[in-house]
Amino acid sequence: MDELTPTTAFRIADLAARQDEAVRIAEKRAVDRQHARGKLTARERIGLLLDAGSFVELDQFARHRCAEFGMDANRPWGDGVVTGHGTVDGRQVCVFSQDFSVFGGSLGEASGEKVLKLMDLAMTIGCPVVGINDSGGARIQEGVVSLAYYAELGRRNSHASGVIPQISMIMGPCAGGAVYAPAITDFTVMVDSTSHMFVTGPDVVHAVTGERVTAQELGGAAVQSEIAGNAHHRAAGEEDAVEWVQTLLGYLPSNNLDAGPEYADDTSPVLTPADLELDQLVPDSPNQTYDMAELIVRLVDDGEFTEVHSAFAPNMICAFGRIQGRSVGIVANQPRHQAGVLDIDASEKAARFVRFCDAFGIPLLTLADVPGYLPGRDQERGGIIRRGAKLIYAYSEATVPKVTVVVRKAYGGGYAVMGSKHLGADVSMAWPTAEIAVMGAEGAVRVLYRRELAALAPEEQEATRRRLTEEYRKRHGGPYLAAERGYVDQVVTPSQTRLQVARALRTLRTKRQTLPSRKHGNIPL
Ligand code: HXC
């Protein structure tokens, strides 16, 4: 090949020098400021997330238009956000990473343009977007222009919802209206100690209400993951947060038209010792508890699953796993927490998860052991009717393959809501230990025989109550009334469950279902 002309050689060298300088200056400033705060830089975070050498940076030379806004004339390249694309485990993702060392990572016109352009790219090519948030929110100096970009971002997030997976990582502050972009995305991860999310910060809270509260108390990772439910995972550190996101991406398709990742099926086609252990999982007493996770590990490939929202509403498990190499969304009551009761938080948690899985073609496996909806004034006043209805709506609308296993209790509304045949389960199974009824035997006897029991001498009451309870349990308690009606397709032994669930999901691979044509439904929000 001919030698480069001097001009071309100079220009190539100049570009390389500029690129190096842009990164060097940004990293020098960021390293000093970020590491002192116990945080990684925007680029270090991208480096951790993506496959080595795969990152392609976009708009590296973007700068804010300082003259108009009277800002620092020493305009940093990049304008407070690093954007681009690369791969995670060989699969394409788009990523933006806010750089707190430049104007507090705040969003202005140039940085806003970069993020919107990236969102548009992700939608065009159909790949997930990971947004790494570490920002003071709308850039104060740029006024309404920065607000406009946040609103534009919210619109992009909304339009991308259900088309490409969107994941938010909160690695520092995320304040004011800026919280609503992550809130619209599908999954949010927060880092312990260094991240917080709130609509109004401690100073404003103090000015308005007089209350003194720290940023962590107001919106730290613990609060957001356990109480408010805005965070789906509370990471111990930034590396942990990144690993969780990488694992999560491994379960997700790139977009709503993609078939999703498929792994080799190494599962045993015959009963295994782990399968047989299931025959001993459920205790004889309906009031004795067990860990639903023990069932899940025996149903999924390699015993591996990843919970989302694990600290929020722990009475409901929402998790991704794989069955015969393909992703499945698992919705399961957790008897270890509040006996697996359905409450407002559990309903909303599961409803959003079901809708995510449905939007992205991920089959649903429901494992039911539910005593019903949680009674009480707090729940009623908190809107359990409106908010509990979301789960009915979500299951009813979901057209992905739906397989349900009733393990033990399926009482009352809990039976109907937890992926029942009536809400469209394609295959409904029950264990012989299932109790499908309007309510538990003790409760039913109390209601049905209150007068008769009250009329008995006190010493006879207990024995009679026990006899009636046993009779009720025999008559109504098992899965067979539901099986007679076809509400349960198969009564399976616990040890057969893995094989039967796998078979059902295989059978349903070709499922096609459409809903009535309409602009959109009106889910109770
Ligand atoms: C411009 C900002 C900024 C902002 C921080 N900085 N926030 N610059 N616009 N919104 C700058 C600071 O001036 C400072 O610059 C540097 O970032 C670091 O900030 P510090 O305050 O020193 O850091 P820290 O003590 O860690 O506090 C971080 C913070 C605080 C909690 C984020 O800076 C803060 O409260 N910022 C304002 C948050 C806010 O109210 N934003 C508007 C939200 S409303 P120097 O030059 O000194 O290093 C919103 C609307 C969205 O976002 C609309 C959606 C529809």
PDB file of N, CA and C and ligand atoms in Angstrom, residues 33 37 100 103-104 106 135-141 147 150-151 173 175-178 196, ligand 1:
ATOM      1  N   ARG A  33     -12.314  13.384  41.559  1.00  0.00           N
ATOM      2  CA  ARG A  33     -13.554  13.750  42.275  1.00  0.00           C
ATOM      3  C   ARG A  33     -14.405  12.538  42.614  1.00  0.00           C
ATOM      4  N   ARG A  37     -15.256  10.248  46.433  1.00  0.00           N
ATOM      5  CA  ARG A  37     -16.620  10.015  46.921  1.00  0.00           C
ATOM      6  C   ARG A  37     -16.965   8.530  46.993  1.00  0.00           C
ATOM      7  N   PHE A 100     -20.537  12.792  36.808  1.00  0.00           N
ATOM      8  CA  PHE A 100     -20.833  13.743  37.886  1.00  0.00           C
ATOM      9  C   PHE A 100     -19.765  14.825  38.002  1.00  0.00           C
ATOM     10  N   PHE A 103     -20.368  19.525  35.726  1.00  0.00           N
ATOM     11  CA  PHE A 103     -21.658  20.136  36.124  1.00  0.00           C
ATOM     12  C   PHE A 103     -22.541  19.156  36.895  1.00  0.00           C
ATOM     13  N   GLY A 104     -21.933  18.378  37.730  1.00  0.00           N
ATOM     14  CA  GLY A 104     -22.701  17.425  38.546  1.00  0.00           C
ATOM     15  C   GLY A 104     -23.480  16.409  37.718  1.00  0.00           C
ATOM     16  N   SER A 106     -25.289  16.922  35.405  1.00  0.00           N
ATOM     17  CA  SER A 106     -26.635  17.450  35.097  1.00  0.00           C
ATOM     18  C   SER A 106     -26.911  17.397  33.601  1.00  0.00           C
ATOM     19  N   SER A 135     -26.227  12.136  38.877  1.00  0.00           N
ATOM     20  CA  SER A 135     -26.498  13.459  38.335  1.00  0.00           C
ATOM     21  C   SER A 135     -27.305  14.327  39.283  1.00  0.00           C
ATOM     22  N   GLY A 136     -27.059  15.616  39.190  1.00  0.00           N
ATOM     23  CA  GLY A 136     -27.855  16.591  39.932  1.00  0.00           C
ATOM     24  C   GLY A 136     -29.158  16.928  39.239  1.00  0.00           C
ATOM     25  N   GLY A 137     -29.472  16.241  38.149  1.00  0.00           N
ATOM     26  CA  GLY A 137     -30.765  16.433  37.473  1.00  0.00           C
ATOM     27  C   GLY A 137     -30.690  17.497  36.391  1.00  0.00           C
ATOM     28  N   ALA A 138     -31.758  18.253  36.233  1.00  0.00           N
ATOM     29  CA  ALA A 138     -31.820  19.268  35.179  1.00  0.00           C
ATOM     30  C   ALA A 138     -30.758  20.333  35.445  1.00  0.00           C
ATOM     31  N   ARG A 139     -29.995  20.699  34.390  1.00  0.00           N
ATOM     32  CA  ARG A 139     -28.906  21.676  34.598  1.00  0.00           C
ATOM     33  C   ARG A 139     -29.505  23.055  34.854  1.00  0.00           C
ATOM     34  N   ILE A 140     -29.215  23.546  36.026  1.00  0.00           N
ATOM     35  CA  ILE A 140     -29.868  24.774  36.491  1.00  0.00           C
ATOM     36  C   ILE A 140     -29.580  25.937  35.539  1.00  0.00           C
ATOM     37  N   GLN A 141     -28.343  26.052  35.089  1.00  0.00           N
ATOM     38  CA  GLN A 141     -27.972  27.187  34.230  1.00  0.00           C
ATOM     39  C   GLN A 141     -28.744  27.190  32.916  1.00  0.00           C
ATOM     40  N   LEU A 147     -35.042  21.212  31.190  1.00  0.00           N
ATOM     41  CA  LEU A 147     -36.327  20.557  31.520  1.00  0.00           C
ATOM     42  C   LEU A 147     -36.908  19.890  30.282  1.00  0.00           C
ATOM     43  N   TYR A 150     -35.400  16.563  29.683  1.00  0.00           N
ATOM     44  CA  TYR A 150     -35.901  15.521  30.587  1.00  0.00           C
ATOM     45  C   TYR A 150     -37.272  15.022  30.126  1.00  0.00           C
ATOM     46  N   ALA A 151     -38.117  15.981  29.742  1.00  0.00           N
ATOM     47  CA  ALA A 151     -39.447  15.575  29.278  1.00  0.00           C
ATOM     48  C   ALA A 151     -39.338  14.733  28.005  1.00  0.00           C
ATOM     49  N   PRO A 173     -26.412  10.604  43.018  1.00  0.00           N
ATOM     50  CA  PRO A 173     -27.713  11.245  43.204  1.00  0.00           C
ATOM     51  C   PRO A 173     -28.613  11.105  41.978  1.00  0.00           C
ATOM     52  N   ALA A 175     -32.137  13.140  41.480  1.00  0.00           N
ATOM     53  CA  ALA A 175     -33.014  13.993  42.278  1.00  0.00           C
ATOM     54  C   ALA A 175     -34.022  14.748  41.420  1.00  0.00           C
ATOM     55  N   GLY A 176     -35.089  15.193  42.087  1.00  0.00           N
ATOM     56  CA  GLY A 176     -36.097  16.002  41.411  1.00  0.00           C
ATOM     57  C   GLY A 176     -36.834  15.189  40.359  1.00  0.00           C
ATOM     58  N   GLY A 177     -37.303  15.908  39.337  1.00  0.00           N
ATOM     59  CA  GLY A 177     -38.066  15.248  38.281  1.00  0.00           C
ATOM     60  C   GLY A 177     -37.227  14.216  37.535  1.00  0.00           C
ATOM     61  N   ALA A 178     -35.899  14.281  37.719  1.00  0.00           N
ATOM     62  CA  ALA A 178     -35.013  13.326  37.042  1.00  0.00           C
ATOM     63  C   ALA A 178     -35.315  11.893  37.431  1.00  0.00           C
ATOM     64  N   HIS A 196     -28.818   7.785  45.900  1.00  0.00           N
ATOM     65  CA  HIS A 196     -30.131   8.105  46.468  1.00  0.00           C
ATOM     66  C   HIS A 196     -31.037   8.684  45.389  1.00  0.00           C
TER      67      HIS A 196
HETATM   68  C1  HXC B   1     -25.901  22.337  37.413  1.00  0.00           C
HETATM   69  C2  HXC B   1     -25.145  21.153  39.200  1.00  0.00           C
HETATM   70  C3  HXC B   1     -26.438  20.608  39.412  1.00  0.00           C
HETATM   71  C4  HXC B   1     -27.468  21.010  38.533  1.00  0.00           C
HETATM   72  C5  HXC B   1     -25.107  19.818  40.880  1.00  0.00           C
HETATM   73  N1  HXC B   1     -24.375  20.640  40.142  1.00  0.00           N
HETATM   74  N2  HXC B   1     -26.371  19.813  40.482  1.00  0.00           N
HETATM   75  N3  HXC B   1     -24.898  21.998  38.198  1.00  0.00           N
HETATM   76  N4  HXC B   1     -27.164  21.861  37.547  1.00  0.00           N
HETATM   77  N5  HXC B   1     -28.704  20.533  38.651  1.00  0.00           N
HETATM   78  C6  HXC B   1     -22.967  20.920  40.274  1.00  0.00           C
HETATM   79  C7  HXC B   1     -22.626  21.717  41.518  1.00  0.00           C
HETATM   80  O1  HXC B   1     -22.807  23.082  41.286  1.00  0.00           O
HETATM   81  C8  HXC B   1     -21.178  21.356  41.722  1.00  0.00           C
HETATM   82  O2  HXC B   1     -20.420  22.101  40.813  1.00  0.00           O
HETATM   83  C9  HXC B   1     -21.104  19.914  41.279  1.00  0.00           C
HETATM   84  O3  HXC B   1     -22.264  19.694  40.449  1.00  0.00           O
HETATM   85  C10 HXC B   1     -21.190  18.922  42.413  1.00  0.00           C
HETATM   86  O4  HXC B   1     -22.294  19.262  43.242  1.00  0.00           O
HETATM   87  P1  HXC B   1     -22.184  19.322  44.819  1.00  0.00           P
HETATM   88  O5  HXC B   1     -23.393  20.015  45.305  1.00  0.00           O
HETATM   89  O6  HXC B   1     -20.853  19.850  45.215  1.00  0.00           O
HETATM   90  O7  HXC B   1     -22.215  17.764  45.185  1.00  0.00           O
HETATM   91  P2  HXC B   1     -22.967  17.076  46.392  1.00  0.00           P
HETATM   92  O8  HXC B   1     -22.678  17.777  47.662  1.00  0.00           O
HETATM   93  O9  HXC B   1     -22.573  15.636  46.300  1.00  0.00           O
HETATM   94  O10 HXC B   1     -24.500  17.220  46.110  1.00  0.00           O
HETATM   95  C11 HXC B   1     -25.052  16.613  44.946  1.00  0.00           C
HETATM   96  C12 HXC B   1     -26.524  17.066  44.783  1.00  0.00           C
HETATM   97  C13 HXC B   1     -26.618  18.602  44.857  1.00  0.00           C
HETATM   98  C14 HXC B   1     -27.348  16.425  45.912  1.00  0.00           C
HETATM   99  C15 HXC B   1     -26.990  16.501  43.472  1.00  0.00           C
HETATM  100  O11 HXC B   1     -25.643  19.146  43.973  1.00  0.00           O
HETATM  101  C16 HXC B   1     -27.979  19.088  44.494  1.00  0.00           C
HETATM  102  O12 HXC B   1     -28.876  19.099  45.326  1.00  0.00           O
HETATM  103  N6  HXC B   1     -28.115  19.570  43.234  1.00  0.00           N
HETATM  104  C17 HXC B   1     -29.390  20.100  42.767  1.00  0.00           C
HETATM  105  C18 HXC B   1     -30.377  18.988  42.585  1.00  0.00           C
HETATM  106  C19 HXC B   1     -31.674  19.458  41.953  1.00  0.00           C
HETATM  107  O13 HXC B   1     -32.517  20.034  42.625  1.00  0.00           O
HETATM  108  N7  HXC B   1     -31.781  19.366  40.595  1.00  0.00           N
HETATM  109  C20 HXC B   1     -32.893  19.771  39.837  1.00  0.00           C
HETATM  110  C21 HXC B   1     -33.849  18.646  39.837  1.00  0.00           C
HETATM  111  S1  HXC B   1     -35.311  19.006  38.923  1.00  0.00           S
HETATM  112  P3  HXC B   1     -18.926  22.572  41.127  1.00  0.00           P
HETATM  113  O14 HXC B   1     -18.589  23.443  39.952  1.00  0.00           O
HETATM  114  O15 HXC B   1     -18.961  23.281  42.419  1.00  0.00           O
HETATM  115  O16 HXC B   1     -18.124  21.329  41.170  1.00  0.00           O
HETATM  116  C22 HXC B   1     -35.171  18.128  37.558  1.00  0.00           C
HETATM  117  C23 HXC B   1     -36.300  18.313  36.607  1.00  0.00           C
HETATM  118  C24 HXC B   1     -36.424  17.202  35.627  1.00  0.00           C
HETATM  119  O17 HXC B   1     -34.268  17.382  37.366  1.00  0.00           O
HETATM  120  C25 HXC B   1     -37.673  17.369  34.825  1.00  0.00           C
HETATM  121  C26 HXC B   1     -38.295  16.044  34.481  1.00  0.00           C
HETATM  122  C27 HXC B   1     -39.540  16.159  33.671  1.00  0.00           C
END
